[in-house]
Amino acid sequence: MANDSSFLFAGIRFDRKKFGSDIARFQKKDSDNNSVNVWSAAEDESEKIRETVEEITASTKKRKRKGTSSETVEGFSVFRNSTSVTQSNDDEVRADEESVKLNKKKEQNRQLERDAIFRKKHNIHVSGYNVPSPLLNFDELKSRYKCQSYLLRNLKELGFREPTPIQRQAIPVLLHGRECFACAPTGSGKTFAFVCPMLMKLKAASKDGIRAVIICPTRELSAQTYRECKKLAKGKKFRIKFMTKHLARNAEFSKNPCDILISTPLRLRLAIKKKKVDLSRVEYLVLDESDKLFEPELFKQIDSVIKACSNPSIIRSLFSATLPDFVEDRARELMHDAVRVIVGRKNMASETIKQKLVFTGSEEGKLLAIRQSFAESLNPPVLVFVQSKERAKELYGELAFDNIRVDVIHSDLSQEERENAVDNFRAGKTWVLIATDVVARGMDFKGRSGRAGRTGEAITFYTEEDIPFLRNVANLMATSGCDVPSWFMELRKKKWKKHRPKRDSISTKPDL
């Protein structure tokens, strides 16, 4: 019936014009209601969407949390991605590296402390960057530096049991490829300290020209160094040559290969000038008794040799019994990143020698004092050092007829005469040998005082003219433990090089 109720209004016409305002009012209200309904539905739909999204998000987070907790076993996730694994490994590696570095640094510090204690025990003083540890014994030559058996065998045969202080420190320095200037007392083993690492570094004979050069201030010391090199190199075919006058004039080193060349500066300079030698490949240069080599009369010759050794990777070393300031300054100019090694104090006399000063009044008084000493107690061998070759000749002329087995050595003698004088003194045929301090520097005679720890006595004769120069002598004596009168220490210092005294003649022969 409800659907058929429209018949009730059949034939009725609704007057819209009459009720137009009322119709308009109701249509606006309906429109507002519809609008409200539309926006309400939109808000409801939006709210439903937001709730759905939040539910999905919450569900995802819950699943993730649930998955994480279920897949984690004792702190280790079997489903960790590759990035987190790599990061963890990197952290562990870095931690291990830091631990290794820390332990290494601690061990280095402990080694530095051990080295310092050992050096103090042996009176070794070093300066320079990253100085190698000293040798504890000769066995370390093999364990630390792979020394060949021939050299260790030769050391044993020559009677070497323990390294001397200069050998303990200078050998490791040179074996590490560092340049070195070293100062140690006479007879302390300096020659072996530079020959041993040289032989170890050269390893075997070569045909690449001159590989090593040793410069000595005198022919006698050069010959002695040559003999020591041959002894230490026994069993290896090293070509070791001593630059004699004949060799300097006639030898062509380009045709005759040489591993080690030993020479005085003048002879080597002449050979360079005549183009007999090529030093451009020299790997090792040693200046022995460098305090004498750097004196003005020899330095020009040394300078030309140094310039001829033009190999950029050359290793240079200086060895001496004293280290004056001018020598140290030159060493620092010449070398790069060098290590300084001093045994004892750099200008200290040997502690094994008893020293005393004797006042003689005049030059004639010195001659009388020498004769009196020989008459009271002559205990050969005796070395007498004088200031110049002229005084050496004069003193020899005075003592030659005193029934004393005396000989003299100076630069005016031929090489054969000088060699005979040295050989006779070594053999005991000569009791007294007169020489300049330059000629006898570094020479090893059986029984020579101060060398290899041998004891002895040194007497210095002085006159009134010598008193201004006694302060330097007194300082050396005091540092070596000798008793020195206090007034000596109050004297003003004078440099010997600038104020070298002019002395009267020793000779008592009348002038003709």
Coordinates of C-alpha atoms in Angstrom, one line a residue, residues 28-484:
K28 CA 18.9 24.8 1.5
K29 CA 18.5 22.9 4.6
D30 CA 18.6 19.6 2.8
S31 CA 21.7 20.7 0.9
D32 CA 23.4 21.6 4.3
N33 CA 22.5 18.2 5.7
N34 CA 23.8 16.5 2.6
S35 CA 27.1 18.4 2.9
V36 CA 27.4 17.5 6.5
N37 CA 26.8 13.9 5.6
V38 CA 29.4 14.0 2.8
W39 CA 32.2 15.5 5.0
S40 CA 31.3 13.2 7.9
A41 CA 31.7 10.2 5.6
A42 CA 35.0 11.6 4.3
E43 CA 36.3 12.1 7.8
D44 CA 35.1 8.6 8.8
E45 CA 36.9 7.1 5.8
S46 CA 40.1 9.0 6.5
E47 CA 40.0 7.9 10.1
K48 CA 39.5 4.3 9.0
I49 CA 42.5 4.6 6.7
R50 CA 44.7 6.1 9.4
E51 CA 43.6 3.3 11.9
T52 CA 44.3 0.7 9.2
V53 CA 47.8 2.2 8.5
E54 CA 48.6 2.4 12.2
E55 CA 47.5 -1.2 12.7
I56 CA 49.7 -2.4 9.8
T57 CA 52.7 -0.4 11.1
A58 CA 52.2 -1.6 14.7
S59 CA 51.9 -5.1 13.4
T60 CA 55.1 -4.8 11.3
K61 CA 57.0 -3.4 14.3
K62 CA 55.7 -6.1 16.5
R63 CA 56.8 -8.8 14.0
K64 CA 60.2 -7.2 13.8
R65 CA 60.6 -7.1 17.5
K66 CA 59.3 -10.6 17.8
G67 CA 61.6 -11.8 15.0
T68 CA 64.6 -10.1 16.6
S69 CA 64.0 -11.6 20.0
S70 CA 63.4 -15.0 18.7
E71 CA 66.4 -15.1 16.4
T72 CA 69.0 -13.7 18.8
V73 CA 71.0 -16.3 20.7
E74 CA 73.3 -15.1 23.5
G75 CA 74.0 -11.8 21.8
F76 CA 74.6 -13.1 18.4
S77 CA 72.1 -12.6 15.5
V78 CA 72.2 -15.2 12.8
F79 CA 70.4 -12.9 10.5
R80 CA 72.7 -9.8 10.8
N81 CA 73.4 -8.1 7.6
S82 CA 76.8 -7.9 5.9
T83 CA 77.4 -4.3 6.9
S84 CA 77.1 -4.9 10.6
V85 CA 79.4 -8.0 10.3
T86 CA 82.1 -6.0 8.4
Q87 CA 81.9 -3.2 10.9
S88 CA 82.3 -5.6 13.8
N89 CA 85.3 -7.3 12.1
D90 CA 86.9 -3.9 11.4
D91 CA 86.5 -2.9 15.1
E92 CA 88.2 -6.1 16.2
V93 CA 91.0 -5.7 13.7
R94 CA 91.6 -2.1 14.9
A95 CA 91.6 -3.2 18.5
D96 CA 94.2 -5.9 17.7
E97 CA 96.4 -3.5 15.8
E98 CA 96.3 -1.0 18.7
S99 CA 97.2 -3.7 21.1
V100 CA 100.1 -4.8 19.0
K101 CA 101.3 -1.2 18.7
L102 CA 101.1 -0.7 22.4
N103 CA 103.0 -3.9 23.2
K104 CA 105.6 -3.0 20.6
K105 CA 106.1 0.5 22.1
K106 CA 106.4 -0.9 25.6
E107 CA 109.1 -3.4 24.4
Q108 CA 110.9 -0.6 22.6
N109 CA 111.0 1.4 25.8
R110 CA 112.2 -1.5 27.8
Q111 CA 115.0 -2.1 25.2
L112 CA 116.0 1.5 25.4
E113 CA 116.3 1.3 29.1
R114 CA 118.4 -1.9 28.8
D115 CA 120.6 -0.2 26.2
A116 CA 121.1 2.8 28.5
I117 CA 122.2 0.6 31.4
F118 CA 124.5 -1.4 29.3
R119 CA 126.2 1.7 27.8
K120 CA 126.6 3.2 31.2
K121 CA 128.3 0.1 32.4
H122 CA 130.8 0.2 29.5
N123 CA 131.3 4.0 29.6
I124 CA 129.7 4.4 26.1
H125 CA 128.1 7.7 25.2
V126 CA 126.0 8.1 22.1
S127 CA 124.0 10.9 20.4
G128 CA 121.8 10.8 17.3
Y129 CA 118.4 9.6 16.2
N130 CA 117.3 5.9 16.7
V131 CA 120.8 4.6 17.7
P132 CA 121.0 0.8 17.3
S133 CA 121.4 -1.4 20.4
P134 CA 125.1 -2.3 21.3
L135 CA 126.5 -5.7 20.9
L136 CA 126.4 -7.9 24.0
N137 CA 128.8 -10.4 22.5
F138 CA 130.3 -11.6 19.2
D139 CA 127.6 -14.3 18.9
E140 CA 125.1 -11.5 18.1
L141 CA 127.0 -10.9 14.8
K142 CA 125.5 -14.1 13.6
S143 CA 122.1 -14.0 15.3
R144 CA 121.3 -10.3 14.6
Y145 CA 123.3 -9.7 11.4
K146 CA 123.8 -13.1 9.7
C147 CA 127.6 -12.8 9.9
Q148 CA 129.4 -15.4 7.7
S149 CA 131.3 -18.2 9.4
Y150 CA 134.7 -17.2 8.0
L151 CA 134.7 -14.0 9.9
L152 CA 133.7 -15.5 13.2
R153 CA 136.4 -18.2 12.7
N154 CA 139.0 -15.5 12.1
L155 CA 137.9 -13.6 15.2
K156 CA 138.4 -16.7 17.3
E157 CA 141.8 -17.5 15.8
L158 CA 143.0 -13.9 16.4
G159 CA 142.1 -14.1 20.0
F160 CA 139.0 -11.9 20.1
R161 CA 136.8 -13.0 22.9
E162 CA 134.6 -10.1 23.8
P163 CA 133.9 -6.8 21.9
T164 CA 135.6 -3.7 23.2
P165 CA 133.3 -0.8 24.1
I166 CA 133.9 1.0 20.7
Q167 CA 133.3 -2.3 18.9
R168 CA 130.1 -2.9 20.8
Q169 CA 128.5 0.3 19.6
A170 CA 130.2 1.3 16.3
I171 CA 129.7 -2.1 14.6
P172 CA 125.9 -2.1 14.9
V173 CA 125.7 1.6 13.8
L174 CA 127.6 0.8 10.6
L175 CA 125.8 -2.5 10.0
H176 CA 122.5 -0.5 10.1
G177 CA 123.8 1.7 7.2
R178 CA 124.3 4.8 9.4
E179 CA 127.2 7.2 9.2
C180 CA 129.3 7.5 12.3
F181 CA 132.0 9.5 13.9
A182 CA 133.6 7.8 16.9
C183 CA 136.2 8.6 19.5
A184 CA 137.9 6.0 21.7
P185 CA 141.3 5.8 23.4
T186 CA 144.4 4.5 21.7
G187 CA 144.5 0.7 21.4
S188 CA 140.7 0.3 22.0
G189 CA 140.1 -1.7 18.9
K190 CA 138.9 1.0 16.5
T191 CA 140.4 -0.7 13.4
F192 CA 138.3 -3.8 13.9
A193 CA 135.3 -1.6 14.7
F194 CA 135.2 -0.4 11.1
V195 CA 136.8 -3.3 9.2
C196 CA 134.4 -5.9 10.5
P197 CA 131.1 -4.3 9.3
M198 CA 132.8 -3.3 6.1
L199 CA 133.7 -7.0 5.3
M200 CA 130.2 -8.0 6.3
K201 CA 128.5 -5.5 4.1
L202 CA 130.7 -6.2 1.0
K203 CA 129.9 -9.9 1.5
A204 CA 132.0 -11.2 -1.5
A205 CA 134.6 -10.0 -4.0
S206 CA 133.4 -8.0 -6.9
K207 CA 134.6 -6.6 -10.2
D208 CA 132.7 -3.3 -9.9
G209 CA 135.7 -1.1 -9.2
I210 CA 136.9 0.2 -5.8
R211 CA 134.2 -0.5 -3.3
A212 CA 135.7 0.7 0.0
V213 CA 138.5 3.2 0.9
I214 CA 140.3 3.6 4.2
I215 CA 142.4 6.7 4.7
C216 CA 145.2 6.9 7.3
P217 CA 147.5 9.8 8.1
T218 CA 150.8 7.8 7.7
R219 CA 152.3 5.0 5.7
E220 CA 153.0 3.0 8.8
L221 CA 149.4 3.1 10.0
S222 CA 148.2 2.4 6.5
A223 CA 150.4 -0.7 6.3
Q224 CA 149.3 -1.8 9.7
T225 CA 145.6 -1.5 8.8
Y226 CA 146.3 -3.4 5.6
R227 CA 147.7 -6.3 7.6
E228 CA 144.7 -6.3 10.0
C229 CA 142.3 -6.3 7.0
K230 CA 144.0 -9.3 5.4
K231 CA 143.9 -11.2 8.7
L232 CA 140.2 -10.6 9.2
A233 CA 139.3 -11.4 5.5
K234 CA 141.2 -14.7 5.5
G235 CA 139.2 -17.3 3.7
K236 CA 137.5 -14.9 1.3
K237 CA 138.8 -13.7 -2.0
F238 CA 138.6 -10.0 -1.3
R239 CA 141.0 -7.8 -3.3
I240 CA 142.6 -5.7 -0.5
K241 CA 145.3 -3.3 -1.7
F242 CA 147.8 -1.0 0.0
M243 CA 148.6 2.1 -2.0
T244 CA 152.4 2.2 -2.2
K245 CA 154.3 4.7 -4.2
H246 CA 154.8 2.2 -7.0
L247 CA 151.1 1.3 -7.1
A248 CA 150.1 5.0 -7.2
R249 CA 152.4 5.6 -10.2
N250 CA 151.9 2.6 -12.3
A251 CA 148.7 0.7 -11.4
E252 CA 145.6 0.9 -13.5
F253 CA 142.7 0.1 -11.1
S254 CA 140.3 -0.1 -14.0
K255 CA 142.2 -3.2 -15.1
N256 CA 142.9 -4.5 -11.6
P257 CA 139.6 -4.6 -9.6
C258 CA 139.9 -3.7 -5.9
D259 CA 137.4 -4.2 -3.1
I260 CA 139.2 -2.3 -0.3
L261 CA 141.9 0.3 -0.9
I262 CA 144.0 1.6 2.0
S263 CA 146.1 4.7 1.5
T264 CA 147.5 7.9 2.8
P265 CA 145.7 11.0 1.5
L266 CA 148.6 12.4 -0.5
R267 CA 149.2 9.2 -2.5
L268 CA 145.5 8.7 -3.2
R269 CA 145.2 12.4 -4.2
L270 CA 148.0 11.9 -6.8
A271 CA 146.4 8.8 -8.2
I272 CA 143.1 10.7 -8.6
K273 CA 144.8 13.5 -10.3
K274 CA 146.5 11.1 -12.7
K275 CA 143.2 9.4 -13.3
K276 CA 144.6 6.1 -12.1
V277 CA 141.6 5.4 -9.8
D278 CA 137.9 6.0 -10.1
L279 CA 136.2 6.4 -6.7
S280 CA 132.7 7.1 -8.0
R281 CA 131.5 3.6 -6.9
V282 CA 132.9 3.7 -3.4
E283 CA 130.3 2.4 -0.9
Y284 CA 132.3 2.9 2.3
L285 CA 134.8 5.6 3.2
V286 CA 136.7 5.5 6.5
L287 CA 138.9 8.4 7.8
D288 CA 141.1 6.8 10.5
E289 CA 142.8 9.2 13.0
S290 CA 140.6 11.9 11.7
D291 CA 141.8 14.5 14.1
K292 CA 145.2 14.4 12.3
L293 CA 143.6 14.1 8.8
F294 CA 141.6 17.3 9.4
E295 CA 144.6 19.4 10.3
P296 CA 145.3 22.2 7.8
E297 CA 148.2 20.5 6.0
L298 CA 146.3 17.3 5.3
F299 CA 142.7 18.6 4.9
K300 CA 143.2 19.9 1.3
Q301 CA 144.3 16.4 0.3
I302 CA 141.4 14.8 2.2
D303 CA 138.9 17.2 0.6
S304 CA 139.8 16.1 -2.9
V305 CA 139.4 12.4 -1.9
I306 CA 136.0 13.1 -0.3
K307 CA 134.8 14.9 -3.4
A308 CA 136.0 12.0 -5.6
C309 CA 133.9 9.6 -3.6
S310 CA 130.7 10.8 -5.4
N311 CA 128.4 7.8 -4.8
P312 CA 125.2 9.3 -3.3
S313 CA 124.6 6.2 -1.2
I314 CA 128.1 6.2 0.3
I315 CA 128.5 5.5 4.1
R316 CA 131.2 7.6 5.7
S317 CA 132.8 7.1 9.1
L318 CA 135.4 8.9 11.2
F319 CA 137.5 7.3 13.9
S320 CA 140.0 9.0 16.2
A321 CA 141.6 8.9 19.7
T322 CA 140.6 12.5 20.3
L323 CA 137.7 14.6 19.0
P324 CA 138.5 18.3 19.0
D325 CA 135.7 20.7 18.3
F326 CA 136.9 21.5 14.8
V327 CA 136.9 17.8 13.9
E328 CA 133.3 17.4 15.2
D329 CA 132.2 20.5 13.3
R330 CA 133.7 19.1 10.1
A331 CA 132.1 15.7 10.7
R332 CA 128.7 17.2 11.1
E333 CA 129.1 19.2 7.9
L334 CA 130.3 16.1 6.0
M335 CA 127.7 13.6 7.2
H336 CA 124.0 13.2 7.3
D337 CA 122.0 11.8 10.2
A338 CA 125.3 10.6 11.8
V339 CA 125.6 8.9 15.1
R340 CA 128.3 10.1 17.5
V341 CA 129.9 7.4 19.6
I342 CA 132.3 8.3 22.4
V343 CA 134.0 5.9 24.8
G344 CA 135.0 7.6 28.0
R345 CA 135.4 11.3 27.4
K346 CA 136.1 12.6 23.9
N347 CA 139.6 14.1 24.8
M348 CA 140.5 11.9 27.8
A349 CA 143.8 10.1 28.3
S350 CA 144.0 6.4 28.9
E351 CA 143.3 5.4 32.5
T352 CA 145.8 2.6 32.3
I353 CA 148.8 4.9 32.0
K354 CA 150.4 6.6 34.9
Q355 CA 151.3 10.1 33.9
K356 CA 153.6 12.7 35.4
L357 CA 155.1 16.1 34.5
V358 CA 158.8 16.8 35.0
F359 CA 160.2 20.4 34.9
T360 CA 163.6 20.5 33.1
G361 CA 164.2 24.3 32.9
S362 CA 165.5 24.4 29.3
E363 CA 165.7 22.3 26.1
E364 CA 169.1 21.1 27.1
G365 CA 167.6 20.1 30.5
K366 CA 165.2 17.8 28.6
L367 CA 168.1 16.0 27.0
L368 CA 169.8 15.6 30.4
A369 CA 166.6 14.3 32.0
I370 CA 166.1 11.7 29.2
R371 CA 169.7 10.4 29.6
Q372 CA 169.2 10.3 33.4
S373 CA 166.0 8.3 33.1
F374 CA 167.6 5.8 30.7
A375 CA 170.6 5.4 33.0
E376 CA 168.5 4.8 36.1
S377 CA 166.0 2.4 34.6
L378 CA 165.6 1.7 30.9
N379 CA 162.6 -0.6 30.5
P380 CA 162.2 -1.1 26.8
P381 CA 160.3 -0.6 24.6
V382 CA 160.3 3.2 24.9
L383 CA 158.6 5.6 22.5
V384 CA 159.8 9.2 22.5
F385 CA 157.5 11.7 20.9
V386 CA 158.8 15.1 19.7
Q387 CA 157.2 18.1 18.1
S388 CA 158.8 18.0 14.6
K389 CA 161.0 15.9 12.4
E390 CA 163.9 18.3 12.9
R391 CA 163.8 17.7 16.6
A392 CA 163.5 13.9 16.0
K393 CA 166.7 14.0 13.9
E394 CA 168.5 16.1 16.6
L395 CA 167.5 13.8 19.5
Y396 CA 168.5 10.7 17.5
G397 CA 171.9 12.3 16.8
E398 CA 172.4 12.9 20.6
L399 CA 171.3 9.4 21.7
A400 CA 172.8 7.3 18.9
F401 CA 176.3 7.2 20.5
D402 CA 175.1 6.6 24.1
N403 CA 175.3 2.8 23.9
I404 CA 171.5 2.7 23.6
R405 CA 169.7 0.8 20.9
V406 CA 167.8 3.7 19.4
D407 CA 166.3 4.5 16.1
V408 CA 164.2 7.3 14.5
I409 CA 161.3 7.5 12.1
H410 CA 160.2 10.6 10.2
S411 CA 158.8 11.6 6.9
D412 CA 162.2 12.3 5.2
L413 CA 163.1 8.6 5.4
S414 CA 162.4 6.3 2.5
Q415 CA 159.5 3.8 2.8
E416 CA 162.0 0.9 3.2
E417 CA 163.9 2.8 6.0
R418 CA 160.7 3.5 7.9
E419 CA 159.4 0.0 7.6
N420 CA 162.8 -1.4 8.8
A421 CA 162.7 1.0 11.8
V422 CA 159.2 -0.2 12.8
D423 CA 160.0 -3.9 12.2
N424 CA 163.2 -3.7 14.3
F425 CA 161.3 -2.0 17.1
R426 CA 158.6 -4.6 17.0
A427 CA 161.2 -7.4 17.1
G428 CA 163.0 -5.9 20.1
K429 CA 166.2 -5.1 18.1
T430 CA 165.6 -1.5 18.9
W431 CA 164.9 -0.4 22.5
V432 CA 164.1 3.3 21.9
L433 CA 162.2 4.7 18.9
I434 CA 162.0 8.4 18.4
A435 CA 159.1 9.7 16.3
T436 CA 156.7 12.6 15.8
D437 CA 153.2 12.1 17.2
V438 CA 151.7 12.0 13.7
V439 CA 154.0 9.2 12.5
A440 CA 153.4 7.0 15.5
R441 CA 149.7 7.7 15.7
G442 CA 147.6 4.5 16.0
M443 CA 150.6 2.2 15.5
D444 CA 150.4 -1.0 17.6
F445 CA 153.7 -2.2 19.1
K446 CA 154.0 -5.2 21.4
G447 CA 153.9 -3.9 24.9
R448 CA 152.9 -0.3 23.9
S449 CA 151.3 1.4 26.9
G450 CA 147.6 2.1 26.8
R451 CA 146.8 -0.2 23.9
A452 CA 144.4 -3.1 24.5
G453 CA 144.3 -2.2 28.2
R454 CA 148.1 -2.5 28.8
T455 CA 149.5 -0.4 31.6
G456 CA 152.5 1.9 31.4
E457 CA 154.0 5.2 32.3
A458 CA 154.1 8.5 30.4
I459 CA 156.5 11.4 31.3
T460 CA 156.1 14.9 29.9
F461 CA 159.2 17.2 30.1
Y462 CA 158.5 20.9 30.1
T463 CA 160.3 24.2 30.4
E464 CA 159.4 27.8 31.3
E465 CA 158.3 28.3 27.7
D466 CA 155.9 25.3 27.9
I467 CA 154.0 26.5 31.0
P468 CA 151.4 28.5 29.0
F469 CA 150.3 25.2 27.3
L470 CA 150.2 23.0 30.4
R471 CA 146.5 23.7 31.2
N472 CA 145.4 21.4 28.4
V473 CA 147.8 18.6 29.5
A474 CA 146.7 19.0 33.1
N475 CA 143.0 18.7 32.2
L476 CA 143.7 15.4 30.4
M477 CA 145.7 14.1 33.3
A478 CA 143.1 15.0 35.8
T479 CA 140.2 13.4 33.9
S480 CA 142.2 10.1 33.7
G481 CA 142.7 10.0 37.4
C482 CA 146.3 11.4 37.8
D483 CA 147.3 13.8 40.5
V484 CA 147.8 17.3 39.2

